[in-house]
Coordinates of C-alpha atoms and ligand atoms in Angstrom, one line a residue:
X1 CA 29.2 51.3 77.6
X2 CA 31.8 53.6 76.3
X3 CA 35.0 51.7 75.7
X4 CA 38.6 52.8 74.3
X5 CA 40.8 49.8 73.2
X6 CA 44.3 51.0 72.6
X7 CA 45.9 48.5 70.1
X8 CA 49.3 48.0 69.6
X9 CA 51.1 48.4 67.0
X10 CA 53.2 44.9 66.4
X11 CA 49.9 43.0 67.8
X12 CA 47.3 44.6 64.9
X13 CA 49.9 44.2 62.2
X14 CA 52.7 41.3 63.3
X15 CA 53.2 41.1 59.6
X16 CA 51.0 42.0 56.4
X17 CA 50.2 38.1 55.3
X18 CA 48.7 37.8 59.2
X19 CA 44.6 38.5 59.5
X20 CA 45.0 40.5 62.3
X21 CA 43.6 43.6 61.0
X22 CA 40.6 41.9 60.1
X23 CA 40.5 39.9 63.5
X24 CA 40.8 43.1 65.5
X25 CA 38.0 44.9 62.9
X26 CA 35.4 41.5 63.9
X27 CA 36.0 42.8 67.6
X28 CA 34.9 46.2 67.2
X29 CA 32.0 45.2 65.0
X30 CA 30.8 42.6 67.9
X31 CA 31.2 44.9 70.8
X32 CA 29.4 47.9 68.4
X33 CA 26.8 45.6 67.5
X34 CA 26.4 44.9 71.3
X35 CA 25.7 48.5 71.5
X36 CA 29.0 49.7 73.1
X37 CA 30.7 52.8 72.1
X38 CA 34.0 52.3 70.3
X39 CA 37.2 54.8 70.1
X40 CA 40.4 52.6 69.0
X41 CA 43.8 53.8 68.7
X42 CA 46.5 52.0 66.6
X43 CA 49.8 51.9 67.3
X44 CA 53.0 52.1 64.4
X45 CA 54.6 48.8 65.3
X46 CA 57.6 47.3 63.1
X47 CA 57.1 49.6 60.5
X48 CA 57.0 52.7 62.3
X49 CA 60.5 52.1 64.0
X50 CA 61.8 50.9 60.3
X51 CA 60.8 54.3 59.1
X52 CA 62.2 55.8 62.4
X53 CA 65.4 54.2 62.2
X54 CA 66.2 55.4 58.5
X55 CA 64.7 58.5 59.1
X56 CA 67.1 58.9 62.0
X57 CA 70.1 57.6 59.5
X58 CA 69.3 60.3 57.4
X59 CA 69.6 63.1 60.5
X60 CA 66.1 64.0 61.2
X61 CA 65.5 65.5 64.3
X62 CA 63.2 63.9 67.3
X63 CA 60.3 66.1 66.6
X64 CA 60.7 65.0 62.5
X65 CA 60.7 61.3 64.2
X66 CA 57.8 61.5 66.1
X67 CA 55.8 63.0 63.2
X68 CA 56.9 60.5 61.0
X69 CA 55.7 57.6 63.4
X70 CA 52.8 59.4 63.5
X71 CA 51.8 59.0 59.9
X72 CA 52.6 55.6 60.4
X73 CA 49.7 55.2 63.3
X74 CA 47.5 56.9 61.0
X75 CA 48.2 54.2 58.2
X76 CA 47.4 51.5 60.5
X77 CA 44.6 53.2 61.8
X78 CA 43.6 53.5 58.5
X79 CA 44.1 50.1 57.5
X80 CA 41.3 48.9 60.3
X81 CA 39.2 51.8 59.2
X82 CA 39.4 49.3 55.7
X83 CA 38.2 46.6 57.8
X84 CA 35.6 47.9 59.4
X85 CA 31.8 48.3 57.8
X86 CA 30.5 51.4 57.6
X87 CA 29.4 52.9 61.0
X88 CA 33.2 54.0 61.3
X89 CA 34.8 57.8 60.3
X90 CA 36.2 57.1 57.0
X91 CA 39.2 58.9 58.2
X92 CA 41.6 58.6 61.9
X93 CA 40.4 62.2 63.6
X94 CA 43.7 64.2 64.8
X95 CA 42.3 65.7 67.6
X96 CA 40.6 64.7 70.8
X97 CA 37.5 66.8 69.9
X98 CA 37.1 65.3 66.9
X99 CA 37.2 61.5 67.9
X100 CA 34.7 63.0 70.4
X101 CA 32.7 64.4 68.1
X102 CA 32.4 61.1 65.9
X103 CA 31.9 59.3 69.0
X104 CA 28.8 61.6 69.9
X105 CA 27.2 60.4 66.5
X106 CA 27.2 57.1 67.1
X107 CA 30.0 55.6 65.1
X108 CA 33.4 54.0 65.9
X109 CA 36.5 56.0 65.6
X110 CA 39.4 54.8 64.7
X111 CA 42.7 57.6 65.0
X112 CA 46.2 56.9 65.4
X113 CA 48.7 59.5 66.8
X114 CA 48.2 63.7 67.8
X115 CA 51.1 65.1 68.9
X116 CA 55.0 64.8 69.0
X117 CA 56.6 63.7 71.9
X118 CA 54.6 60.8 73.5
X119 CA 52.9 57.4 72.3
X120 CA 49.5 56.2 71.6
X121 CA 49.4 54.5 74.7
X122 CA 49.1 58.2 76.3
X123 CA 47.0 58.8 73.2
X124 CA 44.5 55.9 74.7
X125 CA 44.6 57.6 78.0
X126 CA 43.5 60.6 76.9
X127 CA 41.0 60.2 74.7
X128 CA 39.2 57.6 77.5
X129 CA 39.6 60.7 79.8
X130 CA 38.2 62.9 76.9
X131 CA 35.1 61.2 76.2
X132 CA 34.7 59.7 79.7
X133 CA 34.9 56.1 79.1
X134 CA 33.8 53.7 81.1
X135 CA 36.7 51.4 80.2
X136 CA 40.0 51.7 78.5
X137 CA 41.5 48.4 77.2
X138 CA 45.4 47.9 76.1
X139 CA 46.1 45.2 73.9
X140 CA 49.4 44.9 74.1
X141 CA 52.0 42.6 72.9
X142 CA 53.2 41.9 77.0
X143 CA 50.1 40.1 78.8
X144 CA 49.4 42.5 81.6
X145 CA 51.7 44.4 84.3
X146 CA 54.9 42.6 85.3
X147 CA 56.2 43.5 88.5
X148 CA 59.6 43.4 86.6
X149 CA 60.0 43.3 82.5
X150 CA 58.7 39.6 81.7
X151 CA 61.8 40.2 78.7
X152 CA 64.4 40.9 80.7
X153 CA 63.6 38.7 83.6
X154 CA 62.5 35.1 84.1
X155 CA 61.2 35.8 87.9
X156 CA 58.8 38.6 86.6
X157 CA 55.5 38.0 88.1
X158 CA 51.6 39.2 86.6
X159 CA 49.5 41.6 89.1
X160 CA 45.9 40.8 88.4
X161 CA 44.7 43.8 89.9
X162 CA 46.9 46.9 90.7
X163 CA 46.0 50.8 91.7
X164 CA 46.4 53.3 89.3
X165 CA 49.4 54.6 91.6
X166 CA 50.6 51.9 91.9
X167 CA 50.6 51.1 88.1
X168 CA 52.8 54.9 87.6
X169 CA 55.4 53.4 90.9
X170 CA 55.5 49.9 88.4
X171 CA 55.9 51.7 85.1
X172 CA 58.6 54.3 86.3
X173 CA 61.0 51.5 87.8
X174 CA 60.8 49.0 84.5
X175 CA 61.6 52.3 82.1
X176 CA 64.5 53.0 84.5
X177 CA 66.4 50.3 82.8
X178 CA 67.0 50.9 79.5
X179 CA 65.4 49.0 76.5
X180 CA 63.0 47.7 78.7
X181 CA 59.2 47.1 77.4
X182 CA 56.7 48.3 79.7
X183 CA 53.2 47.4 78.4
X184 CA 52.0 50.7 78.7
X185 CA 54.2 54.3 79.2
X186 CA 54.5 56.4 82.5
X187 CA 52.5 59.4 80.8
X188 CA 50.1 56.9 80.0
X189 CA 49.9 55.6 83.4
X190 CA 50.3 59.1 85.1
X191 CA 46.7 59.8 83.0
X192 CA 45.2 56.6 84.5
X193 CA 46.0 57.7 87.7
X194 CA 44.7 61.4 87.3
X195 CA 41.9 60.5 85.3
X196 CA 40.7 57.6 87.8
X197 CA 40.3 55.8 84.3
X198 CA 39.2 51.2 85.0
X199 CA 42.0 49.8 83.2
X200 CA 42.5 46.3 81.4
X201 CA 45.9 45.8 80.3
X202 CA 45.9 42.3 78.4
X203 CA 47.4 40.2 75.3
X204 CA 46.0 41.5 72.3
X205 CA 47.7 38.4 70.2
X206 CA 44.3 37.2 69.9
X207 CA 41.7 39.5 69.7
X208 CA 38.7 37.6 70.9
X209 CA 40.5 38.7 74.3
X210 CA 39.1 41.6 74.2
X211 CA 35.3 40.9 73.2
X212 CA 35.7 39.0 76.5
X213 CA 37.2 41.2 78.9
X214 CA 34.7 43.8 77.7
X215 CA 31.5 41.8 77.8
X216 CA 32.2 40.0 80.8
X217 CA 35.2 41.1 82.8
X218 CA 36.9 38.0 81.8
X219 CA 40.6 38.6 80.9
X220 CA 44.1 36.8 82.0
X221 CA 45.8 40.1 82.5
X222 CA 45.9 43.1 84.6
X223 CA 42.9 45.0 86.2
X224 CA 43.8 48.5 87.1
X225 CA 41.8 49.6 89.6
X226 CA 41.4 53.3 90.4
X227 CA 41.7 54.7 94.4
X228 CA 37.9 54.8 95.6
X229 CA 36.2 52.4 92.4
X230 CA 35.9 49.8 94.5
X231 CA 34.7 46.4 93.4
X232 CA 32.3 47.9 90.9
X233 CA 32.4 45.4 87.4
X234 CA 34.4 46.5 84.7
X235 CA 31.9 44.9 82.3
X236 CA 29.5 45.3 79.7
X237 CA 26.7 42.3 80.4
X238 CA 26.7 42.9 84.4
X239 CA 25.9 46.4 84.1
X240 CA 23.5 46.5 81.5
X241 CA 21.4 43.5 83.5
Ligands
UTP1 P1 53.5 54.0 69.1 O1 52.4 54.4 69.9 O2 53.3 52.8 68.3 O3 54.8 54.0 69.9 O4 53.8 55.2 68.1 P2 55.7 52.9 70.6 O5 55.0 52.6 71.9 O6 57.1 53.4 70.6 O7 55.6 51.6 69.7 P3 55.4 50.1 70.2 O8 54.1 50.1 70.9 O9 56.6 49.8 71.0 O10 55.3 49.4 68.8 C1 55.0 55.1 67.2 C2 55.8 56.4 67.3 O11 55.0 57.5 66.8 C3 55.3 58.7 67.6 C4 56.4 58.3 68.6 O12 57.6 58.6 68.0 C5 56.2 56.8 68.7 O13 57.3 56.1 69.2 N1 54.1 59.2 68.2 C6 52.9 58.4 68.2 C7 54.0 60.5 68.6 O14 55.0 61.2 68.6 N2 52.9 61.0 69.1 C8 51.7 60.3 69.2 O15 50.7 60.9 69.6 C9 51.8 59.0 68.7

């Protein structure tokens, strides 16, 4: 099974002293081991927007900003890279092609950002449409799709299962307001939906989540079900019975 797990940023690295990184590393060994194909991308987190915000002081422009947050994906994703053993690329690829290419001969790959002007979530998006993965994964720090930001508003309510189009209608009414967390971006969303990409979007606080939702379909957050997919399992075991 070819999987993408997009993590995020604050939830690989809440703080340095945490074991996340090393958590998040077990994962990826325990799903590789299983014989599943691994692409992760790492978000900045805190310390991208610290660097963005004194960048910003200083009067760099949005396209110096994005870079910068960039470099800081690539450090995190570095940091995994660390934690991992030694069927990983030694170094976050900075193109699709590549990832692909390190995907092809067998080991994990681990990248952070590629381009100014969007997120890693799109990043996740793209490279699961690039490589044609059978699942794409989003641990985020918000445990699923809220029909309404959980932050903002007591009342929000969890989809379990949602359509890609419908996802993109969700996502493009929470980042109306502004400083709103949605748990994934519209341009991520928008490739979900064109891709026709089976989508977990769950908490990614504890790691072991993940293992879970990709062995067995068993997850507490949102399924995101393409047009025209069906019922078909998400999961690792089922299909390889
Ligand atoms: P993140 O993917 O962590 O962004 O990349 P985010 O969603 O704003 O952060 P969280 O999830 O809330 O913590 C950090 C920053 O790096 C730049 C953007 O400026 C982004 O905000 N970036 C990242 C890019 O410009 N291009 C990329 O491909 C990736």
């Amino acid at each position: 099974m070819n999987v993408v797990v997009s993590i995020g940023g604050s939830v690989l690295i809440p703080g340095f002293a945490d074991d996340r990184v090393e958590e998040h590393a077990a994962v990826i060994e325990e799903l590789a081991d299983d014989g599943c194909s691994i692409g992760a991308v790492v978000g900045g987190g805190r310390i991208a927007r610290e660097y963005i915000a004194a960048a910003r002081e200083i009067g760099a422009n949005e396209i110096e900003l994005d870079t910068i947050g960039i470099d800081v994906t690539r450090l995190n994703a570095r940091l995994l890279i660390a934690a991992l053993g030694e069927s990983v690329a030694p170094a976050p690829p900075e193109t699709y092609e590549h990832a692909g290419e390190v995907l092809r001969n067998g080991d994990v790959c681990v990248m952070g950002g590629v381009a100014p002007a969007q997120t890693t979530d799109a990043v996740s998006a793209a490279l699961a449409e690039y490589v044609n993965a059978d699942l794409l994964v989003y641990a985020t720090s918000v445990p699923g799709v809220f029909d309404a930001d959980p932050q903002e508003d007591d009342d929000a309510e969890r989809f379990d299962r949602i359509t890609a189009s419908e996802l993109v209608n969700v996502i493009a009414d929470i980042e109306m307001t502004a400083g709103s967390s949605a748990p994934v971006d519209l341009l991520a969303a928008k490739i979900i939906e064109r891709s026709g990409m089976r989508t977990i979007v769950l908490d990614g606080t504890e790691p072991e989540r993940i293992t879970s939702a990709v062995r067995y379909g068993d997850h507490e957050g949102t399924d995101v079900i393409p047009e025209g997919v069906g019922d078909e399992p998400t999961y690792w075991a089922e299909n390889e019975r």
